[in-house]
XYZ file of C-alpha atoms in Angstrom:
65
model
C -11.652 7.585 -9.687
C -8.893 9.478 -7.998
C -9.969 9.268 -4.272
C -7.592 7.492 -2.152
C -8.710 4.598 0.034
C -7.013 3.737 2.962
C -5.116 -0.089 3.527
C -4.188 -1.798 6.689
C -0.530 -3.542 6.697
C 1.904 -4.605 9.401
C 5.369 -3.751 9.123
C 8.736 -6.675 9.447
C 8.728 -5.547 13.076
C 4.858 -6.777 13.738
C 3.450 -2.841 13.715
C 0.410 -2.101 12.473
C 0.007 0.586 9.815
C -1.915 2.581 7.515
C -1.131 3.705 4.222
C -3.373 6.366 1.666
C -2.939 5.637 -2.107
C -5.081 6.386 -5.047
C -5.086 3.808 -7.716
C -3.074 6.406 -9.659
C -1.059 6.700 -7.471
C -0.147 2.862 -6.469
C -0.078 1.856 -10.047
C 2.791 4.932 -10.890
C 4.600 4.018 -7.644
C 4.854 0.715 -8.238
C 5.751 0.525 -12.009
C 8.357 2.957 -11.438
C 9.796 0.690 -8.830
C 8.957 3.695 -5.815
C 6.345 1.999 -4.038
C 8.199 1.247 -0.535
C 6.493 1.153 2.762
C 7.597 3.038 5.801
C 6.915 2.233 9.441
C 6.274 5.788 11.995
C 6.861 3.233 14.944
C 10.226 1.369 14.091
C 11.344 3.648 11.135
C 11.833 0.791 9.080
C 11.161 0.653 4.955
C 10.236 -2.154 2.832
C 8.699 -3.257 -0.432
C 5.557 -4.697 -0.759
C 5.286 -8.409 -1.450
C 3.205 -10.119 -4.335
C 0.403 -10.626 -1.781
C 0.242 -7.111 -0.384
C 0.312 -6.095 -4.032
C -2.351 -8.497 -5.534
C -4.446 -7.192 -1.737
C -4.347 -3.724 -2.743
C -5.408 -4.144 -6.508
C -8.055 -6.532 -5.452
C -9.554 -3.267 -3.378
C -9.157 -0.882 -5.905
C -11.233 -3.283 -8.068
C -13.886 -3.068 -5.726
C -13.591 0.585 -5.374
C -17.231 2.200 -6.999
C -15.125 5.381 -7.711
């Protein structure tokens, strides 16, 4: 229940990234208002939007773990 899966999202500059999160993880970032991405190419940070949200709770629901 604790492994982390892996999520594909681009960054406001068009880049390409992947970010690690366990559902704890996700779930404690985001309802303490941490959960900010972060770009290694452009060094730019940003919050998720409703869709990237709902995305990454629709694959921990389909997570066997």
């Amino acid at each position: 229940m604790n492994d982390s899966l892996e999520f594909d999202i681009v960054c406001p500059n068009n880049h390409n990234q992947t970010v690690t999160f366990s559902q704890i993880e996700f779930e404690a970032a985001l309802n303490s208002d941490t959960l900010v991405f972060h770009c290694n190419t452009c060094d730019a940070n940003w919050p998720p939007s409703s869709e990237e949200i709902a995305k990454l709770r629709k694959h921990f629901s389909k997570d066997p773990g």
